[in-house]
């Protein structure tokens, strides 16, 4: 397991240190009174720990169409925002996407079409089919929380494999997701279960590393 975890962290670090590239995001928004669509990266700098919160805005034309070129250094998590409604998506350098957004009930309903659509559609489908809903207050110890999160992520992995087998799924994205799901239970346990005063505890270090 340690080898898997270190490999997952390495993939993320290489992704963060990669040379910046662009991805084209275009599409249309329907049933909205808003005129501005916003995207920002939902991540932080691995060195400075500062959040990437730079806003990238697209002005909708009279037909609701938009087009943005977004800078990114590797596959990463982004937030799309329309008014108060948000949705989390994944984007990758040079993997241009076309998306359809419906705001009829003031929620950010999005679906992508064509090549690279899995970067938008998979996580949204997975969150509905296999939600990861592990509440920290329900687990008395970090080890119990970690195991519960691993179990939830295990179901997500099964869904990922089934989804990949029925679509034209990018192998690079599959590798990234597999690493992400290996890393995620440990990251969430560290953030939600371990106080700063306990982070030097040898038993906790053994559990998380």
Coordinates of N, CA and C in Angstrom, one line a residue:
X1 N 0.8 -1.2 0.0 CA 0.0 0.0 0.0 C 0.9 1.3 0.0
X2 N 2.0 1.2 0.8 CA 2.9 2.4 0.8 C 3.4 2.7 -0.6
X3 N 3.8 1.7 -1.4 CA 4.3 1.9 -2.7 C 3.2 2.6 -3.6
X4 N 1.9 2.1 -3.4 CA 0.8 2.7 -4.2 C 0.6 4.1 -3.8
X5 N 0.7 4.4 -2.5 CA 0.5 5.8 -2.1 C 1.6 6.7 -2.5
X6 N 2.8 6.3 -2.4 CA 4.0 7.1 -2.9 C 3.9 7.3 -4.4
X7 N 3.5 6.3 -5.2 CA 3.3 6.4 -6.6 C 2.2 7.4 -6.9
X8 N 1.2 7.4 -6.2 CA 0.1 8.4 -6.4 C 0.5 9.8 -6.1
X9 N 1.2 10.0 -5.0 CA 1.7 11.4 -4.7 C 2.7 11.8 -5.8
X10 N 3.5 10.9 -6.3 CA 4.5 11.3 -7.3 C 3.8 11.8 -8.6
X11 N 2.7 11.1 -9.0 CA 2.0 11.5 -10.2 C 1.4 12.8 -10.0
X12 N 0.9 13.2 -8.8 CA 0.3 14.5 -8.6 C 1.4 15.6 -8.6
X13 N 2.5 15.3 -8.0 CA 3.6 16.2 -8.0 C 4.2 16.5 -9.4
X14 N 4.3 15.5 -10.2 CA 4.7 15.7 -11.6 C 3.7 16.5 -12.3
X15 N 2.4 16.2 -12.0 CA 1.4 17.0 -12.7 C 1.5 18.5 -12.4
X16 N 1.7 18.8 -11.1 CA 1.8 20.1 -10.6 C 3.0 20.9 -11.2
X17 N 4.1 20.1 -11.4 CA 5.3 20.8 -11.9 C 5.4 20.8 -13.4
X18 N 4.4 20.3 -14.1 CA 4.5 20.3 -15.6 C 4.4 21.7 -16.1
X19 N 4.8 21.8 -17.4 CA 4.8 23.1 -18.0 C 3.3 23.5 -18.3
X20 N 3.0 24.8 -18.1 CA 1.6 25.2 -18.3 C 1.2 25.1 -19.7
X21 N 0.0 24.7 -19.9 CA -0.6 24.6 -21.3 C -2.0 25.1 -21.2
X22 N -2.7 25.1 -22.3 CA -4.1 25.6 -22.3 C -5.1 24.4 -22.7
X23 N -6.3 24.6 -22.3 CA -7.4 23.8 -22.7 C -8.5 24.7 -23.2
X24 N -9.1 24.4 -24.3 CA -10.3 25.1 -24.8 C -11.6 24.6 -24.2
X25 N -12.3 25.5 -23.6 CA -13.6 25.1 -23.0 C -14.7 26.0 -23.7
X26 N -15.6 25.3 -24.5 CA -16.6 26.1 -25.2 C -17.9 25.4 -25.0
X27 N -19.0 26.1 -25.3 CA -20.3 25.5 -25.2 C -21.4 26.5 -25.1
X28 N -22.5 26.2 -24.5 CA -23.7 27.1 -24.4 C -24.4 26.9 -23.0
X29 N -25.0 28.0 -22.6 CA -25.7 28.0 -21.3 C -27.2 28.3 -21.6
X30 N -28.1 27.5 -21.0 CA -29.5 27.7 -21.3 C -30.3 27.9 -20.1
X31 N -31.4 28.6 -20.2 CA -32.4 28.9 -19.1 C -31.7 29.6 -18.0
X32 N -31.0 30.7 -18.3 CA -30.4 31.5 -17.2 C -30.6 33.0 -17.4
X33 N -30.5 33.7 -16.3 CA -30.5 35.2 -16.4 C -29.1 35.8 -16.2
X34 N -28.2 34.9 -15.9 CA -26.8 35.3 -15.7 C -26.1 35.6 -17.1
X35 N -25.2 36.4 -17.1 CA -24.4 36.8 -18.3 C -23.0 36.4 -18.3
X36 N -22.5 36.0 -17.1 CA -21.1 35.6 -16.9 C -20.9 34.2 -16.4
X37 N -20.1 33.4 -17.0 CA -19.7 32.1 -16.6 C -18.3 32.2 -16.1
X38 N -18.1 31.6 -14.9 CA -16.8 31.7 -14.2 C -16.2 30.3 -14.0
X39 N -14.9 30.2 -14.2 CA -14.1 29.0 -13.9 C -12.9 29.3 -13.0
X40 N -12.6 28.5 -12.0 CA -11.4 28.7 -11.3 C -10.9 27.3 -10.8
X41 N -9.6 27.2 -10.7 CA -9.0 25.9 -10.3 C -9.3 25.6 -8.8
X42 N -9.7 24.4 -8.5 CA -10.0 24.0 -7.1 C -8.8 23.2 -6.6
X43 N -7.7 23.9 -6.4 CA -6.5 23.2 -6.0 C -5.6 24.2 -5.4
X44 N -4.4 23.7 -4.9 CA -3.4 24.6 -4.2 C -2.0 24.3 -4.7
X45 N -1.2 25.2 -4.5 CA 0.2 25.1 -4.9 C 0.9 24.1 -3.9
X46 N 1.5 23.1 -4.4 CA 2.1 22.0 -3.5 C 3.2 22.6 -2.7
X47 N 3.9 23.7 -3.1 CA 5.0 24.3 -2.3 C 4.5 25.3 -1.4
X48 N 3.7 26.3 -1.8 CA 3.3 27.4 -1.0 C 2.0 27.1 -0.2
X49 N 1.3 26.1 -0.6 CA 0.0 25.7 -0.1 C -1.1 26.8 -0.3
X50 N -0.9 27.7 -1.2 CA -1.9 28.7 -1.5 C -2.8 28.2 -2.5
X51 N -4.1 28.5 -2.4 CA -5.1 28.1 -3.3 C -5.0 28.8 -4.6
X52 N -5.3 28.1 -5.7 CA -5.4 28.7 -7.0 C -6.8 29.2 -7.2
X53 N -7.0 30.5 -7.0 CA -8.3 31.1 -7.0 C -8.5 32.1 -8.1
X54 N -7.6 32.2 -9.1 CA -7.8 33.1 -10.1 C -9.0 32.8 -10.9
X55 N -9.8 33.8 -11.1 CA -11.1 33.7 -11.8 C -10.9 33.9 -13.3
X56 N -11.5 33.0 -14.1 CA -11.5 33.2 -15.5 C -13.0 33.3 -16.0
X57 N -13.3 34.5 -16.6 CA -14.7 34.8 -16.9 C -15.0 34.7 -18.4
X58 N -16.1 34.2 -18.7 CA -16.6 34.2 -20.1 C -17.9 34.9 -20.1
X59 N -18.0 35.9 -21.0 CA -19.3 36.6 -21.2 C -20.1 35.9 -22.2
X60 N -21.3 35.5 -21.8 CA -22.2 34.8 -22.6 C -22.8 35.7 -23.7
X61 N -22.8 35.2 -25.0 CA -23.3 36.0 -26.1 C -24.9 35.9 -26.0
X62 N -25.6 36.6 -26.9 CA -27.1 36.6 -26.8 C -27.7 35.2 -26.9
X63 N -26.9 34.3 -27.5 CA -27.4 32.9 -27.6 C -27.0 32.0 -26.5
X64 N -26.2 32.6 -25.5 CA -25.7 31.8 -24.4 C -24.4 31.1 -24.7
X65 N -23.8 31.3 -25.8 CA -22.6 30.6 -26.1 C -21.4 31.3 -25.4
X66 N -20.4 30.5 -25.2 CA -19.1 31.0 -24.6 C -17.9 30.2 -25.1
X67 N -16.7 30.8 -24.9 CA -15.5 30.1 -25.2 C -14.4 30.7 -24.3
X68 N -13.6 29.8 -23.7 CA -12.5 30.2 -22.9 C -11.3 29.3 -23.2
X69 N -10.1 29.9 -23.1 CA -8.9 29.1 -23.0 C -8.3 29.2 -21.6
X70 N -8.3 28.1 -20.9 CA -7.9 28.0 -19.5 C -6.5 27.5 -19.4
X71 N -5.6 28.1 -18.6 CA -4.2 27.6 -18.4 C -4.2 26.6 -17.3
X72 N -3.5 25.5 -17.5 CA -3.3 24.5 -16.5 C -2.1 23.7 -16.8
X73 N -1.5 23.0 -15.7 CA -0.3 22.4 -15.7 C -0.4 20.9 -15.8
X74 N -1.6 20.4 -15.8 CA -1.8 18.9 -15.8 C -3.3 18.7 -15.5
X75 N -3.7 17.4 -15.5 CA -5.1 17.1 -15.2 C -5.4 17.7 -13.8
X76 N -6.5 18.4 -13.7 CA -6.8 19.1 -12.4 C -8.3 19.3 -12.2
X77 N -8.6 19.7 -11.0 CA -10.0 19.9 -10.6 C -10.4 21.4 -10.7
X78 N -11.5 21.7 -11.4 CA -11.9 23.1 -11.6 C -13.3 23.2 -11.1
X79 N -13.7 24.4 -10.7 CA -15.1 24.8 -10.4 C -15.7 25.7 -11.5
X80 N -16.8 25.3 -12.0 CA -17.6 26.1 -12.8 C -18.7 26.8 -12.0
X81 N -18.9 28.1 -12.2 CA -19.8 28.8 -11.4 C -20.7 29.7 -12.3
X82 N -22.0 29.7 -12.1 CA -23.0 30.5 -12.8 C -23.9 31.1 -11.7
X83 N -23.7 32.3 -11.4 CA -24.5 32.9 -10.3 C -24.0 32.3 -9.0
X84 N -24.9 31.7 -8.2 CA -24.5 31.0 -7.0 C -24.4 29.5 -7.2
X85 N -24.7 29.0 -8.4 CA -24.6 27.6 -8.6 C -23.2 27.2 -9.1
X86 N -22.7 26.0 -8.6 CA -21.4 25.6 -8.9 C -21.4 24.1 -9.3
X87 N -20.4 23.7 -10.0 CA -20.2 22.3 -10.3 C -18.7 22.0 -10.4
X88 N -18.2 20.9 -9.9 CA -16.8 20.5 -10.0 C -16.6 19.7 -11.3
X89 N -15.6 20.0 -12.0 CA -15.2 19.2 -13.2 C -13.7 19.0 -13.3
X90 N -13.3 18.1 -14.1 CA -11.9 17.9 -14.4 C -11.5 18.3 -15.8
X91 N -10.3 18.9 -15.9 CA -9.8 19.4 -17.2 C -8.4 18.9 -17.3
X92 N -8.0 18.8 -18.6 CA -6.6 18.4 -18.9 C -6.0 19.2 -20.0
X93 N -4.7 19.4 -20.0 CA -4.1 20.2 -21.1 C -4.4 19.6 -22.5
X94 N -4.8 20.5 -23.4 CA -5.0 20.1 -24.8 C -6.2 19.2 -25.0
X95 N -6.9 18.8 -23.9 CA -8.1 18.0 -24.1 C -9.4 18.9 -24.1
X96 N -9.5 19.5 -25.3 CA -10.6 20.5 -25.4 C -12.0 19.8 -25.2
X97 N -12.9 20.6 -24.6 CA -14.2 20.1 -24.3 C -15.3 21.0 -24.8
X98 N -16.5 20.4 -25.1 CA -17.7 21.2 -25.4 C -18.7 20.8 -24.4
X99 N -19.3 21.8 -23.8 CA -20.3 21.4 -22.7 C -21.6 22.2 -22.9
X100 N -22.7 21.6 -22.4 CA -24.0 22.1 -22.4 C -24.4 22.3 -21.0
X101 N -24.8 23.5 -20.6 CA -25.1 23.9 -19.2 C -26.6 24.3 -19.2
X102 N -27.3 23.7 -18.2 CA -28.7 24.1 -18.0 C -28.9 24.7 -16.6
X103 N -29.4 25.9 -16.5 CA -29.6 26.6 -15.3 C -31.1 26.8 -14.9
X104 N -31.9 25.9 -15.4 CA -33.4 26.1 -15.3 C -33.9 26.2 -13.9
X105 N -33.2 25.5 -13.0 CA -33.7 25.5 -11.6 C -32.6 26.1 -10.7
X106 N -31.7 27.0 -11.3 CA -30.7 27.7 -10.6 C -29.6 26.7 -10.0
X107 N -29.4 25.6 -10.8 CA -28.4 24.7 -10.4 C -27.5 24.5 -11.7
X108 N -26.3 24.1 -11.5 CA -25.3 24.0 -12.6 C -25.4 22.6 -13.1
X109 N -26.3 22.3 -14.0 CA -26.4 21.0 -14.7 C -25.6 21.1 -15.9
X110 N -24.5 20.2 -16.0 CA -23.6 20.3 -17.2 C -23.4 18.9 -17.7
X111 N -23.4 18.8 -19.0 CA -23.0 17.6 -19.7 C -22.1 17.9 -20.9
X112 N -21.1 17.1 -21.1 CA -20.2 17.4 -22.2 C -20.5 16.4 -23.4
X113 N -20.1 16.8 -24.6 CA -20.4 16.0 -25.7 C -19.1 15.9 -26.5
X114 N -18.9 14.8 -27.3 CA -17.8 14.6 -28.2 C -16.6 14.1 -27.5
X115 N -15.4 14.4 -28.1 CA -14.1 13.9 -27.6 C -13.8 14.5 -26.2
X116 N -13.3 13.8 -25.3 CA -12.8 14.2 -24.0 C -14.0 14.5 -23.1
X117 N -15.2 14.0 -23.4 CA -16.4 14.3 -22.6 C -16.3 13.6 -21.2
X118 N -15.5 12.6 -21.1 CA -15.4 11.9 -19.8 C -14.8 12.8 -18.7
X119 N -14.0 13.8 -19.1 CA -13.4 14.7 -18.1 C -14.5 15.5 -17.4
X120 N -15.6 15.7 -18.0 CA -16.7 16.4 -17.4 C -17.7 15.4 -16.9
X121 N -18.1 14.4 -17.6 CA -19.2 13.6 -17.3 C -19.0 12.5 -16.3
X122 N -17.8 12.0 -16.2 CA -17.6 10.9 -15.3 C -17.8 11.2 -13.9
X123 N -17.1 12.2 -13.3 CA -17.2 12.5 -11.9 C -18.7 12.9 -11.5
X124 N -19.4 13.6 -12.4 CA -20.7 13.9 -12.1 C -21.6 12.7 -12.0
X125 N -21.4 11.8 -13.0 CA -22.2 10.5 -12.9 C -21.8 9.7 -11.7
X126 N -20.5 9.7 -11.4 CA -20.0 8.9 -10.2 C -20.5 9.4 -8.9
X127 N -20.6 10.7 -8.8 CA -21.1 11.3 -7.5 C -22.6 10.9 -7.3
X128 N -23.3 10.7 -8.4 CA -24.7 10.3 -8.2 C -24.8 8.8 -7.9
X129 N -24.0 8.0 -8.6 CA -24.1 6.5 -8.5 C -23.4 6.0 -7.3
X130 N -22.2 6.6 -6.9 CA -21.5 6.1 -5.8 C -21.0 7.3 -5.0
X131 N -21.9 8.0 -4.3 CA -21.5 9.2 -3.5 C -20.5 8.8 -2.4
X132 N -19.5 9.6 -2.2 CA -18.6 9.4 -1.1 C -19.0 10.3 0.0
X133 N -19.8 9.8 1.0 CA -20.4 10.6 2.0 C -19.9 10.0 3.4
X134 N -18.7 10.3 3.7 CA -18.1 9.8 4.9 C -18.0 11.0 5.9
X135 N -18.8 11.1 6.9 CA -18.9 12.2 7.8 C -17.9 12.0 9.0
X136 N -17.0 12.9 9.2 CA -16.0 12.8 10.2 C -16.5 12.5 11.6
X137 N -17.7 13.1 11.9 CA -18.2 13.0 13.3 C -18.7 11.6 13.6
X138 N -18.9 10.7 12.6 CA -19.4 9.4 12.8 C -18.3 8.4 13.1
X139 N -17.0 8.8 13.1 CA -15.9 7.9 13.3 C -15.0 8.4 14.4
X140 N -14.9 7.6 15.5 CA -14.2 8.1 16.7 C -12.6 8.2 16.6
X141 N -12.1 7.5 15.6 CA -10.6 7.5 15.5 C -10.2 7.7 14.0
X142 N -9.0 8.2 13.8 CA -8.5 8.4 12.4 C -8.5 7.1 11.6
X143 N -8.1 6.0 12.3 CA -8.1 4.7 11.6 C -9.5 4.2 11.1
X144 N -10.5 4.5 11.9 CA -11.8 4.1 11.5 C -12.3 5.0 10.4
X145 N -12.0 6.2 10.4 CA -12.4 7.1 9.3 C -11.7 6.8 8.0
X146 N -10.4 6.5 8.1 CA -9.6 6.1 7.0 C -10.2 4.9 6.3
X147 N -10.5 3.8 7.1 CA -11.0 2.6 6.6 C -12.4 2.8 5.9
X148 N -13.2 3.7 6.5 CA -14.5 4.0 5.9 C -14.4 4.7 4.6
X149 N -13.4 5.6 4.5 CA -13.2 6.3 3.3 C -12.6 5.4 2.2
X150 N -11.7 4.5 2.6 CA -11.2 3.5 1.6 C -12.3 2.6 1.1
X151 N -13.3 2.2 1.9 CA -14.4 1.4 1.5 C -15.3 2.2 0.5
X152 N -15.5 3.5 0.8 CA -16.3 4.3 -0.1 C -15.6 4.5 -1.5
X153 N -14.3 4.7 -1.4 CA -13.6 4.9 -2.6 C -13.5 3.6 -3.4
X154 N -13.5 2.5 -2.7 CA -13.4 1.2 -3.4 C -14.7 1.0 -4.3
X155 N -15.8 1.4 -3.8 CA -17.0 1.4 -4.7 C -16.9 2.3 -5.9
X156 N -16.3 3.5 -5.7 CA -16.1 4.4 -6.8 C -15.1 3.8 -7.8
X157 N -14.1 3.0 -7.4 CA -13.2 2.4 -8.3 C -13.9 1.4 -9.2
X158 N -14.9 0.6 -8.6 CA -15.6 -0.3 -9.4 C -16.5 0.4 -10.4
X159 N -17.1 1.5 -10.0 CA -17.9 2.3 -11.0 C -17.0 2.8 -12.1
X160 N -15.8 3.3 -11.7 CA -14.8 3.8 -12.7 C -14.5 2.7 -13.8
X161 N -14.3 1.5 -13.4 CA -13.9 0.4 -14.3 C -15.1 0.1 -15.2
X162 N -16.3 0.1 -14.7 CA -17.5 -0.2 -15.5 C -17.7 1.0 -16.5
X163 N -17.5 2.2 -16.0 CA -17.7 3.4 -16.9 C -16.7 3.3 -18.0
X164 N -15.4 3.0 -17.7 CA -14.4 3.0 -18.7 C -14.7 2.0 -19.8
X165 N -15.2 0.8 -19.4 CA -15.5 -0.3 -20.3 C -16.6 0.0 -21.3
X166 N -17.4 1.1 -21.0 CA -18.6 1.4 -21.9 C -18.4 2.7 -22.6
X167 N -17.2 3.3 -22.5 CA -17.0 4.6 -23.2 C -15.6 4.6 -23.7
X168 N -15.3 5.6 -24.6 CA -14.0 5.9 -25.1 C -13.2 6.7 -24.1
X169 N -12.7 6.0 -23.1 CA -12.1 6.7 -21.9 C -10.6 6.9 -22.1
X170 N -10.2 8.1 -21.8 CA -8.8 8.5 -22.0 C -7.9 7.7 -21.0
X171 N -6.9 6.9 -21.4 CA -6.1 6.1 -20.5 C -5.4 7.0 -19.5
X172 N -4.9 8.2 -19.9 CA -4.2 9.1 -19.0 C -5.1 9.6 -17.9
X173 N -6.4 9.8 -18.2 CA -7.3 10.3 -17.2 C -7.6 9.1 -16.2
X174 N -7.7 7.9 -16.8 CA -8.0 6.7 -15.9 C -6.8 6.6 -14.9
X175 N -5.6 6.7 -15.4 CA -4.4 6.6 -14.5 C -4.5 7.7 -13.4
X176 N -4.8 8.9 -13.8 CA -4.9 10.0 -12.9 C -6.0 9.8 -11.8
X177 N -7.1 9.3 -12.2 CA -8.2 9.0 -11.3 C -7.8 7.9 -10.3
X178 N -7.2 6.8 -10.9 CA -6.7 5.7 -10.0 C -5.8 6.2 -8.9
X179 N -4.9 7.1 -9.3 CA -3.9 7.7 -8.3 C -4.7 8.6 -7.3
X180 N -5.6 9.3 -7.8 CA -6.4 10.3 -7.0 C -7.2 9.5 -5.9
X181 N -7.8 8.3 -6.3 CA -8.6 7.6 -5.4 C -7.7 6.8 -4.4
X182 N -6.4 6.6 -4.7 CA -5.5 6.0 -3.8 C -5.1 7.0 -2.7
X183 N -4.9 8.2 -3.2 CA -4.4 9.3 -2.3 C -5.5 9.9 -1.5
X184 N -6.7 10.0 -2.0 CA -7.8 10.7 -1.4 C -8.1 10.3 0.1
X185 N -8.3 9.0 0.4 CA -8.6 8.7 1.8 C -7.6 9.2 2.8
X186 N -6.3 9.2 2.4 CA -5.2 9.6 3.3 C -5.3 11.2 3.5
X187 N -5.5 11.9 2.4 CA -5.6 13.3 2.4 C -6.8 13.8 3.3
X188 N -7.9 13.1 3.1 CA -9.1 13.5 3.8 C -9.0 13.2 5.3
X189 N -8.3 12.1 5.6 CA -8.1 11.7 7.0 C -7.2 12.7 7.7
X190 N -6.1 13.1 7.0 CA -5.2 14.1 7.6 C -5.9 15.4 7.8
X191 N -6.7 15.9 6.9 CA -7.3 17.2 7.0 C -8.4 17.2 8.0
X192 N -9.3 16.1 8.1 CA -10.5 16.2 8.9 C -10.3 15.5 10.3
X193 N -9.3 14.7 10.4 CA -9.2 13.9 11.6 C -8.0 14.1 12.5
X194 N -7.0 14.8 12.0 CA -5.7 14.9 12.7 C -5.5 16.4 13.0
X195 N -5.5 16.7 14.3 CA -5.2 18.0 14.8 C -3.7 18.3 14.6
X196 N -3.3 19.6 14.4 CA -1.9 19.9 14.2 C -1.0 19.4 15.3
X197 N -1.5 19.4 16.6 CA -0.7 18.9 17.7 C -0.4 17.4 17.7
X198 N -1.2 16.7 16.8 CA -1.0 15.2 16.8 C -0.2 14.8 15.5
X199 N 0.2 15.7 14.7 CA 0.8 15.3 13.4 C 2.2 14.8 13.5
X200 N 2.8 14.9 14.7 CA 4.1 14.2 14.9 C 4.0 12.9 15.6
X201 N 2.8 12.4 15.9 CA 2.5 11.2 16.6 C 3.0 10.0 15.7
X202 N 4.0 9.2 16.2 CA 4.5 8.1 15.4 C 3.4 7.1 14.9
X203 N 2.4 6.8 15.7 CA 1.4 5.9 15.4 C 0.5 6.5 14.2
X204 N 0.3 7.8 14.3 CA -0.5 8.4 13.2 C 0.3 8.5 11.9
X205 N 1.6 8.7 12.0 CA 2.5 8.7 10.9 C 2.5 7.4 10.2
X206 N 2.6 6.3 11.0 CA 2.6 5.0 10.5 C 1.3 4.7 9.8
X207 N 0.2 5.2 10.3 CA -1.2 4.9 9.7 C -1.3 5.6 8.4
X208 N -0.8 6.9 8.3 CA -1.0 7.7 7.1 C 0.1 7.6 6.1
X209 N 1.2 7.1 6.5 CA 2.4 7.0 5.5 C 2.9 5.6 5.4

